[in-house]
PDB file of C-alpha atoms in Angstrom:
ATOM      1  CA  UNK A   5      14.662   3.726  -3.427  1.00  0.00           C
ATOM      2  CA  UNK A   6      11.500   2.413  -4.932  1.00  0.00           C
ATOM      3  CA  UNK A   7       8.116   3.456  -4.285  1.00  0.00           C
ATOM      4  CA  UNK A   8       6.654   0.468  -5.920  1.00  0.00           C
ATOM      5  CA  UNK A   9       5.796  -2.394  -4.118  1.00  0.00           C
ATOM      6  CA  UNK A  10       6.659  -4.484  -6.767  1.00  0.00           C
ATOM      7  CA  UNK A  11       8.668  -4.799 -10.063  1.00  0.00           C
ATOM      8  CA  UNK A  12       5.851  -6.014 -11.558  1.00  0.00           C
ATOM      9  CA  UNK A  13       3.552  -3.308 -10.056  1.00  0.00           C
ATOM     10  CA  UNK A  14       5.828  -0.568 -11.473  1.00  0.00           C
ATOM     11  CA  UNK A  15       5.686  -1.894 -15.239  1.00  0.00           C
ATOM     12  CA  UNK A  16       1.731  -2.203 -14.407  1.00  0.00           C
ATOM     13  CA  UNK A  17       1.407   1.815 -13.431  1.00  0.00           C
ATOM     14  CA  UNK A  18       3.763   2.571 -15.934  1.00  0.00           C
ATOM     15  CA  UNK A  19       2.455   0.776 -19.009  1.00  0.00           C
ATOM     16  CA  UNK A  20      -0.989   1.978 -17.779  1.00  0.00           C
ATOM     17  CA  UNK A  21       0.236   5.571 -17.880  1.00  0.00           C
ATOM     18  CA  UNK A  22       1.251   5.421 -20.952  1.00  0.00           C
ATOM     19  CA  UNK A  23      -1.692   3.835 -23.117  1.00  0.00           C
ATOM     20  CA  UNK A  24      -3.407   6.818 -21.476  1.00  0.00           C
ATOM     21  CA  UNK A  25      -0.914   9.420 -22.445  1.00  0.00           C
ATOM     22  CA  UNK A  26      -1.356   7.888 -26.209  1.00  0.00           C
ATOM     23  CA  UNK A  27      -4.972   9.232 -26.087  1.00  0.00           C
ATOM     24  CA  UNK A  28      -3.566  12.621 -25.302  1.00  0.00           C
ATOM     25  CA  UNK A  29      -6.688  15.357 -26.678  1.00  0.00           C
ATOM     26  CA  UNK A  30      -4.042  17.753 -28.376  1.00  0.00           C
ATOM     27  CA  UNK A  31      -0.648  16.618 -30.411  1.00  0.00           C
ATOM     28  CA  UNK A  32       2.044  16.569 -27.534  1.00  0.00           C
ATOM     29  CA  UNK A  33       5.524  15.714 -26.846  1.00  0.00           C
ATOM     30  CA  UNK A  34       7.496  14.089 -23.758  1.00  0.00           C
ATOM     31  CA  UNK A  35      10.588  15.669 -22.589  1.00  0.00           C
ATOM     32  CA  UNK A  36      12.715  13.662 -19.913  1.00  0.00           C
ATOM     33  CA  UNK A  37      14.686  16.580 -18.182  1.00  0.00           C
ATOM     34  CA  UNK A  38      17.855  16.416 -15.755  1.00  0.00           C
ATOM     35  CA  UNK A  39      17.962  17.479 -12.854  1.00  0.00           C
ATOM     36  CA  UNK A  40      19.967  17.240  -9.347  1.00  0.00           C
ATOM     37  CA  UNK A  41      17.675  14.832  -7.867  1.00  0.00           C
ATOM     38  CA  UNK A  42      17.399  12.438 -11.063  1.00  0.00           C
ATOM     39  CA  UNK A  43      15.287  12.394 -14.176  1.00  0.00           C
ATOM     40  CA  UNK A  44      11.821  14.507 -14.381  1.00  0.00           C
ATOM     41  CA  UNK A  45       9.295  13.538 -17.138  1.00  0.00           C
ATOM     42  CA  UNK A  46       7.327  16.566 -18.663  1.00  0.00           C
ATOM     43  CA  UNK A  47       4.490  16.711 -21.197  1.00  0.00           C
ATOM     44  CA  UNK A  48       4.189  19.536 -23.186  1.00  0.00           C
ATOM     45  CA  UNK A  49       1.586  21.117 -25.614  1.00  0.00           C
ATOM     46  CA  UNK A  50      -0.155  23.863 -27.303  1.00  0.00           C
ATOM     47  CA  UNK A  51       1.455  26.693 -29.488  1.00  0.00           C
ATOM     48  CA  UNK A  52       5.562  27.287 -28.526  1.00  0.00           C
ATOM     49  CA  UNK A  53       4.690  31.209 -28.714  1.00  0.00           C
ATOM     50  CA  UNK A  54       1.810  30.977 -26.274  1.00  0.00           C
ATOM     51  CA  UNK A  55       2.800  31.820 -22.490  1.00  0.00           C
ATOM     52  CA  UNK A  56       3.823  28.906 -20.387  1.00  0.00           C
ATOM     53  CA  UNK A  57       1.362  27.459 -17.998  1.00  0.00           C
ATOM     54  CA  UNK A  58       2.937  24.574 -15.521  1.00  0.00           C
ATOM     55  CA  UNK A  59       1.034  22.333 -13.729  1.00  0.00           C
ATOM     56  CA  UNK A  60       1.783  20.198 -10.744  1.00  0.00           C
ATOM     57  CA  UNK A  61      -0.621  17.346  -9.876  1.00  0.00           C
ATOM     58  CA  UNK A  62      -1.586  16.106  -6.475  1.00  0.00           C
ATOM     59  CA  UNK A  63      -0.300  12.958  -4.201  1.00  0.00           C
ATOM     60  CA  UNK A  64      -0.506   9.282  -5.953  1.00  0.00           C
ATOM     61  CA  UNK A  65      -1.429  10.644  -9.101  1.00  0.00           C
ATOM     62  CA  UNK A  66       0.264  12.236 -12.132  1.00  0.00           C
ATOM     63  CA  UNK A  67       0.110  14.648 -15.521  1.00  0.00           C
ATOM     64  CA  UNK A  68      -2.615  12.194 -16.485  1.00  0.00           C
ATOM     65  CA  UNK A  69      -4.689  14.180 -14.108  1.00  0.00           C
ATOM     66  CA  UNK A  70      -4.923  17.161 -16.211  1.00  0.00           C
ATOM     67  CA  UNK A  71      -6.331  15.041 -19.052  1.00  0.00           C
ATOM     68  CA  UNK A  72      -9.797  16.805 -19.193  1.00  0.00           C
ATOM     69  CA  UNK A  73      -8.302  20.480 -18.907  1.00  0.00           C
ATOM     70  CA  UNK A  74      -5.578  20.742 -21.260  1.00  0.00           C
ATOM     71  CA  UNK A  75      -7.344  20.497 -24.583  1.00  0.00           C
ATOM     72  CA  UNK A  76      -8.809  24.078 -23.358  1.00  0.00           C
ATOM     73  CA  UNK A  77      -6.244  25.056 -21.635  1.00  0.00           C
ATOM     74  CA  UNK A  78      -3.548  25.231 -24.156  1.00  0.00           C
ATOM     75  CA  UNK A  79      -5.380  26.890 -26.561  1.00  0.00           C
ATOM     76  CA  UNK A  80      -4.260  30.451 -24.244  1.00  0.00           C
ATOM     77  CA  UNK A  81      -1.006  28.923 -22.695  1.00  0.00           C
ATOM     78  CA  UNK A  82       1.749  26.414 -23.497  1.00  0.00           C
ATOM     79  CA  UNK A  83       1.633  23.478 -21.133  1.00  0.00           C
ATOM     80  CA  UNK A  84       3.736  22.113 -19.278  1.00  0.00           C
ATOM     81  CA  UNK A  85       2.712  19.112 -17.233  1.00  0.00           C
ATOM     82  CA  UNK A  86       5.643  17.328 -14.881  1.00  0.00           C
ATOM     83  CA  UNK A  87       5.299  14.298 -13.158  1.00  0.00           C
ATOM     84  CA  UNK A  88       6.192  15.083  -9.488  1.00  0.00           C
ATOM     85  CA  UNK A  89       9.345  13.071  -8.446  1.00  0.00           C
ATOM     86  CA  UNK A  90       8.727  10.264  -6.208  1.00  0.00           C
ATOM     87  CA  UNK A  91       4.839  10.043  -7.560  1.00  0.00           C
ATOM     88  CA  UNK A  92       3.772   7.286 -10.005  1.00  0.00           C
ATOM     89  CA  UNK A  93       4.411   8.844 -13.165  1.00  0.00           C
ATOM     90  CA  UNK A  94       7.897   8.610 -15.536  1.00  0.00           C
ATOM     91  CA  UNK A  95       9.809  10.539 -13.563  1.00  0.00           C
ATOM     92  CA  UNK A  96      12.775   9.365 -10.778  1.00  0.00           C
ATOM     93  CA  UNK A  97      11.352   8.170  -7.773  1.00  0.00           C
ATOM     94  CA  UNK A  98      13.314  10.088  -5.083  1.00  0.00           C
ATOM     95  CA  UNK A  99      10.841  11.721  -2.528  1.00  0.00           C
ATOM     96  CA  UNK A 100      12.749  14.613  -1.300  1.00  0.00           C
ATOM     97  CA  UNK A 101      12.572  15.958   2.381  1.00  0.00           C
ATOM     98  CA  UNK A 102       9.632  18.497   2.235  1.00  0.00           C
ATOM     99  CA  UNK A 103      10.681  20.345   5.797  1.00  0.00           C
ATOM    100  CA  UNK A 104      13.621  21.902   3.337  1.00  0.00           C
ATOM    101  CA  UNK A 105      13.840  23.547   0.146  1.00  0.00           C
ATOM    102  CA  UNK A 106      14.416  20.546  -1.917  1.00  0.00           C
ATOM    103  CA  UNK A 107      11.525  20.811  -3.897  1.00  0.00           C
ATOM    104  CA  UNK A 108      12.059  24.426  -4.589  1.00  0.00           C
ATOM    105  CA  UNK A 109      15.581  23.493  -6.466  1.00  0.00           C
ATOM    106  CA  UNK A 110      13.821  20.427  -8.115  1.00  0.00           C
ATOM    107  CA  UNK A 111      11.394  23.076  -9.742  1.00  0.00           C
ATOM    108  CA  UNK A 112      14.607  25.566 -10.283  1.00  0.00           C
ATOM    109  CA  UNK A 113      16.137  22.750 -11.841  1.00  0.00           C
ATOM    110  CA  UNK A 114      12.010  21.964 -14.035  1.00  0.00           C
ATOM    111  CA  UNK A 115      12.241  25.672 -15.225  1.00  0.00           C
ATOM    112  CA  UNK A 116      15.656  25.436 -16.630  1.00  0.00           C
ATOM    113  CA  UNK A 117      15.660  22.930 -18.092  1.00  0.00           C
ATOM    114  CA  UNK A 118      12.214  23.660 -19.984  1.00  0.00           C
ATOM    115  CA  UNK A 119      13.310  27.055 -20.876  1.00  0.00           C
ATOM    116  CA  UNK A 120      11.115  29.303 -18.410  1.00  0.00           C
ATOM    117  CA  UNK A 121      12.390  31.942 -16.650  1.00  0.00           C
ATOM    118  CA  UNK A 122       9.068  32.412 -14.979  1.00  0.00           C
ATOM    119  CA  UNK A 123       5.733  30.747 -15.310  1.00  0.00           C
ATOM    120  CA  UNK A 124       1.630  30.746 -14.362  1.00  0.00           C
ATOM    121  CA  UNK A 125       1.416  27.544 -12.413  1.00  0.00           C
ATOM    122  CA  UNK A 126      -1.408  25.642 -11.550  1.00  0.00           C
ATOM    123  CA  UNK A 127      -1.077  23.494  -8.401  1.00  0.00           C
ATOM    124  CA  UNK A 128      -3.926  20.145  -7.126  1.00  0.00           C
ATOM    125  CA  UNK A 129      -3.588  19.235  -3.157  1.00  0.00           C
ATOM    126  CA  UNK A 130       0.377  18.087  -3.071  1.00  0.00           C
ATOM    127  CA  UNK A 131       0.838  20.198  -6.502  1.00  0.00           C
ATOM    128  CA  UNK A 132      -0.794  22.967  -4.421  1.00  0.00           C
ATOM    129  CA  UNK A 133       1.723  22.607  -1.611  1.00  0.00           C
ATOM    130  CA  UNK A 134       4.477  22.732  -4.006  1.00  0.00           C
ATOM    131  CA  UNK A 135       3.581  25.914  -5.666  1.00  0.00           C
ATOM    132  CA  UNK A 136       2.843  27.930  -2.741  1.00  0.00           C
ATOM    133  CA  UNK A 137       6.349  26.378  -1.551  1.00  0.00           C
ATOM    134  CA  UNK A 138       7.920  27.472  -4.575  1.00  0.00           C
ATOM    135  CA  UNK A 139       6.296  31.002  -4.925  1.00  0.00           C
ATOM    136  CA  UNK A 140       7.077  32.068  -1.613  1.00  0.00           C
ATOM    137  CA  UNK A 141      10.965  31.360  -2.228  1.00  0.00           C
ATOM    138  CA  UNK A 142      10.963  31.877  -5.532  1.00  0.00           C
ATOM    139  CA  UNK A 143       8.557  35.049  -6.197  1.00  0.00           C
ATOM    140  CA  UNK A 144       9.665  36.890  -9.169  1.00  0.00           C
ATOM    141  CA  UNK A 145       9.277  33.190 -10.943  1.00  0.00           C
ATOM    142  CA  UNK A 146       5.288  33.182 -10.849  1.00  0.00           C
ATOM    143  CA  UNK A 147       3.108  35.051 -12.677  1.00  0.00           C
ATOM    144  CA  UNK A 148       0.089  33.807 -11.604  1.00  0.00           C
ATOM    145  CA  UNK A 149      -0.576  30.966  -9.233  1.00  0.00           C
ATOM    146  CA  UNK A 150      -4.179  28.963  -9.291  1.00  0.00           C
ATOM    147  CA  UNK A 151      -4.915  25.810  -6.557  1.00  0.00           C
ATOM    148  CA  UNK A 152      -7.078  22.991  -6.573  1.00  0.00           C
ATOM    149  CA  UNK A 153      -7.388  21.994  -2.619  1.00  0.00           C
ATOM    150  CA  UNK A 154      -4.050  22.853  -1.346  1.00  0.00           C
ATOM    151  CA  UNK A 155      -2.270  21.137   1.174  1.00  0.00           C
ATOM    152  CA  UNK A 156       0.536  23.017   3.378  1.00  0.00           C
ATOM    153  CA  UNK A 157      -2.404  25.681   4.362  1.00  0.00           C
ATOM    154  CA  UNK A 158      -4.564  24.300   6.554  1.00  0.00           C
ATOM    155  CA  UNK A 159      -4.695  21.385   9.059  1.00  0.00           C
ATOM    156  CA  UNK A 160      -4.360  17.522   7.133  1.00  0.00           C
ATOM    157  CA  UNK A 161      -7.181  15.130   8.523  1.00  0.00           C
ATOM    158  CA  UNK A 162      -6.457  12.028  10.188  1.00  0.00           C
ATOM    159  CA  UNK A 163      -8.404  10.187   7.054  1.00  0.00           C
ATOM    160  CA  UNK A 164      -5.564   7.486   6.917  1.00  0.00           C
ATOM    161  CA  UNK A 165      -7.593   6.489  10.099  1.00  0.00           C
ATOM    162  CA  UNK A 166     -10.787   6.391   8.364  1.00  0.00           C
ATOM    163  CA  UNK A 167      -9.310   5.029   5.049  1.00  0.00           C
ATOM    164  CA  UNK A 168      -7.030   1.727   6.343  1.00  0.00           C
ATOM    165  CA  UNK A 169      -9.766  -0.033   8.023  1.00  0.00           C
ATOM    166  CA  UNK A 170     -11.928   0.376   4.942  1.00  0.00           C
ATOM    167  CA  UNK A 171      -9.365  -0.560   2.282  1.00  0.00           C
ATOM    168  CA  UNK A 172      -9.337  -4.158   4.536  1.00  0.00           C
ATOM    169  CA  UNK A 173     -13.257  -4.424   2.993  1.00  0.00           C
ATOM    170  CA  UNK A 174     -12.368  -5.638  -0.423  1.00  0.00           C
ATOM    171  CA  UNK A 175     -14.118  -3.562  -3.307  1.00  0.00           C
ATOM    172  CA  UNK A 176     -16.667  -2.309  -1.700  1.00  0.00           C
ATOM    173  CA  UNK A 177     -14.381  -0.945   1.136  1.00  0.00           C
ATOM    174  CA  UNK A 178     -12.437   0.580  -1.617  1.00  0.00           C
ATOM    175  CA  UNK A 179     -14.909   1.695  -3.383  1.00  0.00           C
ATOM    176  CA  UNK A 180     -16.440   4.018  -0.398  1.00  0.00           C
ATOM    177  CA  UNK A 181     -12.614   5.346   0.296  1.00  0.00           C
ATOM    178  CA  UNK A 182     -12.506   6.507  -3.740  1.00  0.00           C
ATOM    179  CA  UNK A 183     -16.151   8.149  -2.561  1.00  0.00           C
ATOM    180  CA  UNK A 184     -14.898   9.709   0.677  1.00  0.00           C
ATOM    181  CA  UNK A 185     -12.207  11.605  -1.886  1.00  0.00           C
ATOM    182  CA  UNK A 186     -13.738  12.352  -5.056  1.00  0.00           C
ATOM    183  CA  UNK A 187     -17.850  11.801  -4.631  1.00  0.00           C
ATOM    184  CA  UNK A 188     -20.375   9.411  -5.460  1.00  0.00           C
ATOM    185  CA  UNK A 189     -19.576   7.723  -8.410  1.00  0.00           C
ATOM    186  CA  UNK A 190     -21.204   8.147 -11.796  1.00  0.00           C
ATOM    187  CA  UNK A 191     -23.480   5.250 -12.815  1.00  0.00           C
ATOM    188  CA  UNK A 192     -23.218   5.901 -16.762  1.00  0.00           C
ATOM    189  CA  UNK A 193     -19.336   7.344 -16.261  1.00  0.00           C
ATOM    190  CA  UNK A 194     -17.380   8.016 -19.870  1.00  0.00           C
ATOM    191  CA  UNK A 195     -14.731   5.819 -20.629  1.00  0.00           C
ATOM    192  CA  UNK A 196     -12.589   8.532 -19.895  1.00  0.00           C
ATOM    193  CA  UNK A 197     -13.793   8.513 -16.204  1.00  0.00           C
ATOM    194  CA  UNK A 198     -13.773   4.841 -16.339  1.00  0.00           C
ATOM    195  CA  UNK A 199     -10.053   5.154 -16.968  1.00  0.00           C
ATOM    196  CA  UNK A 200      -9.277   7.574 -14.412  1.00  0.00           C
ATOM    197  CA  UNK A 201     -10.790   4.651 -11.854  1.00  0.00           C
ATOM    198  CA  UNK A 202      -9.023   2.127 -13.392  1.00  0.00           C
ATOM    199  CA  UNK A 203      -5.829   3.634 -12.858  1.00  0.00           C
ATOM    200  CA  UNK A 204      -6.177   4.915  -9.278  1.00  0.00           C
ATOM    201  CA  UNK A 205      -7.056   1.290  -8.379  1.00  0.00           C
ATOM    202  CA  UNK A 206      -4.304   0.272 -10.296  1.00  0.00           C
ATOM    203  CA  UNK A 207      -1.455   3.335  -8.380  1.00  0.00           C
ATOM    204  CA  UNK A 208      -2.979   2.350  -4.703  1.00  0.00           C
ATOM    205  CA  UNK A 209      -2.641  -1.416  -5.434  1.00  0.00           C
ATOM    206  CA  UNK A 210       0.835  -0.810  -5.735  1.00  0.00           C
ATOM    207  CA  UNK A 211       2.371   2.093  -5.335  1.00  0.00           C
ATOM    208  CA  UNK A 212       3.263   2.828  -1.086  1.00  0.00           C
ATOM    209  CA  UNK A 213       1.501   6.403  -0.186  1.00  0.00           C
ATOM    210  CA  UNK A 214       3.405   8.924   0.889  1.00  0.00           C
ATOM    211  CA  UNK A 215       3.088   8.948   5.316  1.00  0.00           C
ATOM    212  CA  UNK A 216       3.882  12.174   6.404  1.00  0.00           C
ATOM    213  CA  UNK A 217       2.408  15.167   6.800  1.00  0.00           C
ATOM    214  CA  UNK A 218       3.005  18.112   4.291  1.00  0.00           C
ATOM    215  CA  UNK A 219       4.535  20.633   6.439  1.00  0.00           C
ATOM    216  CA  UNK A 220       2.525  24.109   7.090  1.00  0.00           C
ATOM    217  CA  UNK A 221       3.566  27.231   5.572  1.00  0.00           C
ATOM    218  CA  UNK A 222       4.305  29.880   7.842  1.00  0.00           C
ATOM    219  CA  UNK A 223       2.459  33.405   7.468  1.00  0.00           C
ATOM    220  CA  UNK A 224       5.695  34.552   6.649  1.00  0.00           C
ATOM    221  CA  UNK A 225       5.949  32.239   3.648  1.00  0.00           C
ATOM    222  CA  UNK A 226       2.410  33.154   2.499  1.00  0.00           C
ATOM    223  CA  UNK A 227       3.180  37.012   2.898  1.00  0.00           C
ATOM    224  CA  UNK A 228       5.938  36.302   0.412  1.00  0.00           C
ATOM    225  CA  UNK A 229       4.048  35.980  -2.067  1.00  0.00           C
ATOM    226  CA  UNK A 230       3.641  38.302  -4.494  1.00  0.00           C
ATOM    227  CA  UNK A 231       1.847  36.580  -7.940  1.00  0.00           C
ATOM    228  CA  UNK A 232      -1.900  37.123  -7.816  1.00  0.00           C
ATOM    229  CA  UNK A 233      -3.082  33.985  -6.499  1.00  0.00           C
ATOM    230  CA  UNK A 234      -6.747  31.653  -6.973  1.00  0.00           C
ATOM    231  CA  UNK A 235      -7.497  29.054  -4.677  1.00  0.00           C
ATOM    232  CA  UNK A 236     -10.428  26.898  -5.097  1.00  0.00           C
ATOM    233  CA  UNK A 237     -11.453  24.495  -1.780  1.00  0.00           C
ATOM    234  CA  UNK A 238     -13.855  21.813  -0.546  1.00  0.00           C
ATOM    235  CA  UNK A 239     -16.492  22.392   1.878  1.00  0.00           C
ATOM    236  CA  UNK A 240     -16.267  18.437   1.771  1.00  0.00           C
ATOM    237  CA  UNK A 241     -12.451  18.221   1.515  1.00  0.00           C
ATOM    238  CA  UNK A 242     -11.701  14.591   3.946  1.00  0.00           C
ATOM    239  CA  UNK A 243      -8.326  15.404   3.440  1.00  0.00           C
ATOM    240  CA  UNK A 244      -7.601  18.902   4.392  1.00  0.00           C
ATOM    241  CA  UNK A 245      -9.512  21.777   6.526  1.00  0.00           C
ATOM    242  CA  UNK A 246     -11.017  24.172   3.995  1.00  0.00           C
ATOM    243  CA  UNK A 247     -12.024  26.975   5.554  1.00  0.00           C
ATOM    244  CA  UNK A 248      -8.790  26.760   7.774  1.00  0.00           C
ATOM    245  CA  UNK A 249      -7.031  27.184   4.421  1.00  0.00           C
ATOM    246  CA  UNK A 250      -9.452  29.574   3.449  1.00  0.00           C
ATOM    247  CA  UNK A 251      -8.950  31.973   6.040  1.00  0.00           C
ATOM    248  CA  UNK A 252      -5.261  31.557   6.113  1.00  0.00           C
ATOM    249  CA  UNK A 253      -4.947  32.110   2.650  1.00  0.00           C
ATOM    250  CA  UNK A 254      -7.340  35.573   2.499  1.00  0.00           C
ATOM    251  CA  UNK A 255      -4.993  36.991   5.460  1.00  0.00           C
ATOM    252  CA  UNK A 256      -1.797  36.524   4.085  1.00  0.00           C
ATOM    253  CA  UNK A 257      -1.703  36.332   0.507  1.00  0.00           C
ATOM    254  CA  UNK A 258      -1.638  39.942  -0.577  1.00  0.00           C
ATOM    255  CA  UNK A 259      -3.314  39.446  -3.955  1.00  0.00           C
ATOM    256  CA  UNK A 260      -5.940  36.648  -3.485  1.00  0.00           C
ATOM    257  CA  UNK A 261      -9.078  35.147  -4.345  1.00  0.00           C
ATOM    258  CA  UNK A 262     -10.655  32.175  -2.731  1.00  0.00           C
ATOM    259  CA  UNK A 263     -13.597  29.860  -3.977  1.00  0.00           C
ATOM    260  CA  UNK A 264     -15.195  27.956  -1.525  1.00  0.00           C
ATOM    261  CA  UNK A 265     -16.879  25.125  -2.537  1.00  0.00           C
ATOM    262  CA  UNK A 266     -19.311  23.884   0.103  1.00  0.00           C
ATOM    263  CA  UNK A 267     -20.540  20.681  -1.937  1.00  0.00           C
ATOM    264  CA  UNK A 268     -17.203  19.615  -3.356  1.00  0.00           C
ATOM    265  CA  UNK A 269     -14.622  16.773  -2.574  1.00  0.00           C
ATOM    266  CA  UNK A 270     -10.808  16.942  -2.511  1.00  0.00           C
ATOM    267  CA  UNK A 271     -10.828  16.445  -5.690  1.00  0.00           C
ATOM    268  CA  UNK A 272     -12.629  19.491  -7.460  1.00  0.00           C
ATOM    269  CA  UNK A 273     -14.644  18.782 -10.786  1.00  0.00           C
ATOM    270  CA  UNK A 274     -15.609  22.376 -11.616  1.00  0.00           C
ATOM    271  CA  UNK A 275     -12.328  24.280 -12.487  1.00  0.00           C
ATOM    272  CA  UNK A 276     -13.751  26.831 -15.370  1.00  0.00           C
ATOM    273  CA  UNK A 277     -12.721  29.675 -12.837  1.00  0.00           C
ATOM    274  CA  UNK A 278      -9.028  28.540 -13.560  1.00  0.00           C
ATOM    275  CA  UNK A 279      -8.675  29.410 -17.146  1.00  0.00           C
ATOM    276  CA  UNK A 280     -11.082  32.563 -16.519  1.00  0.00           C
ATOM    277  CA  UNK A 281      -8.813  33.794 -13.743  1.00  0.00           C
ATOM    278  CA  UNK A 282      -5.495  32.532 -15.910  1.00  0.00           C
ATOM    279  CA  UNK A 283      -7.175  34.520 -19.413  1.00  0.00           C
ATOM    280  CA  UNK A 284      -7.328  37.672 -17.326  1.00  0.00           C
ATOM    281  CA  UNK A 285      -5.395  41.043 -17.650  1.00  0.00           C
ATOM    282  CA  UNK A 286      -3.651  42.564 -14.628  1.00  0.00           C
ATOM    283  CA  UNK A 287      -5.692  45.389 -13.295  1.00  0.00           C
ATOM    284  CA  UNK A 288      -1.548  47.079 -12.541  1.00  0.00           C
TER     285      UNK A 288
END
């Protein structure tokens, strides 16, 4: 199973990925860890004693997309940032059936092999899906739980409809898809930013998208969970229905505090309410 188009395509992504890695804005280290569904690459950093933060990136994307947030980040937590299986990062590319618990004994098999008996977790869109998934079978392993646009919440939108037509447009077609999902773009962008582009041209030029739909979590699932929970959505979200997953989220979750962001896009810029809600003490 390959989710690369191309050979050639693969060693692309991957040499890409790495070069950015290099630039890394704390000293890390890569772990390659076993589990049952093949190899999982993790990047770790920040103080061994500190408590363990893991974070799960979104769809088509991979640790790289914590670049910005770990330098403050793991000065309160020791990270730990896995490429999702079946995602273009190091790790196996087996995508797993996600109407099953697969995923959950993927992440059983993440924690063990890392050393965590339990963990905060920060989860983007997919990454969102996942953690929810995981906290509501796997409760007493999440401390906290913080999400960037989750998916499994609300209704997806049909913006593979919008999108294919578009990417047919050459760069500028292209160019108003990357819009549609993360805003206008910058005119004076860092290089950093610039990087980030270059790369997500670089993963959708050859990397086949996942096609189905995440499945929805049931109340029941939701109700299970028991980790205080933060959940930050778009108002301009093309991907998923915010204030669906708003709603669903405030009456199920016992512990929880939604941000809705009218202005934003799927992919949220502002996430200083992360580390503030991750930094604080239990009120119990």
């Amino acid at each position: 199973m390959t989710i690369y188009k191309t050979d050639e395509g693969q060693q692309a992504v991957q040499e890409y990925y790495q070069t950015f890695i290099n630039d890394w804005p704390v000293a890390f280290e890569q772990l390659k860890l076993t589990t049952r569904f093949g190899e999982t690459h993790l990047l770790t950093c920040g103080d061994k004693a500190l408590p363990p933060l893991l974070l799960i990136h979104g769809a088509m994307a991979n640790a790289t997309a914590w670049f910005l947030d770990v330098e403050e980040w793991s000065k309160h937590f020791r990270i730990y940032a896995v490429d999702i299986i079946g995602e273009p990062g190091l790790s196996a590319q087996a995508r797993l059936p996600m109407n099953t618990d697969a995923y959950t004994l993927w992440l059983d098999d993440v924690m063990q092999e890392a050393g965590l008996s339990d963990a905060a977790v920060v989860g983007e869109s997919l990454g969102g899906w996942l953690a929810l998934d995981y906290a509501s079978r796997r409760p007493e392993k999440i401390t906290k739980l913080a999400l960037l646009a989750p998916g499994g919440v609300g209704p997806q939108r049909k913006f593979l409809l919008k999108a294919l037509p578009l990417m047919l447009l050459g760069k500028w077609g292209k160019r108003k898809v990357r819009e549609m999902i993360f805003g206008p773009e910058e005119k004076n962008p860092s290089p950093t930013i610039l990087r980030f582009r270059e790369f997500f041209a670089l993963i959708t030029q050859h990397v086949t998208p996942r096609m189905e739909k995440l499945p929805i979590l049931s109340d029941e699932a939701l109700q299970n969970i028991s980790a205080p929970v933060l959940a930050i959505v778009a108002g301009k979200d093309v991907l998923l229905d915010a204030k669906s997953t708003q709603s669903r989220l405030e009456n199920n979750v016992a512990d929880i505090k939604v941000i809705f962001k009218p202005e934003a896009r799927h992919l949220i810029r502002d996430r200083a309410a992360i580390l503030e809600f991750l930094t604080m003490k239990s009120s119990g």
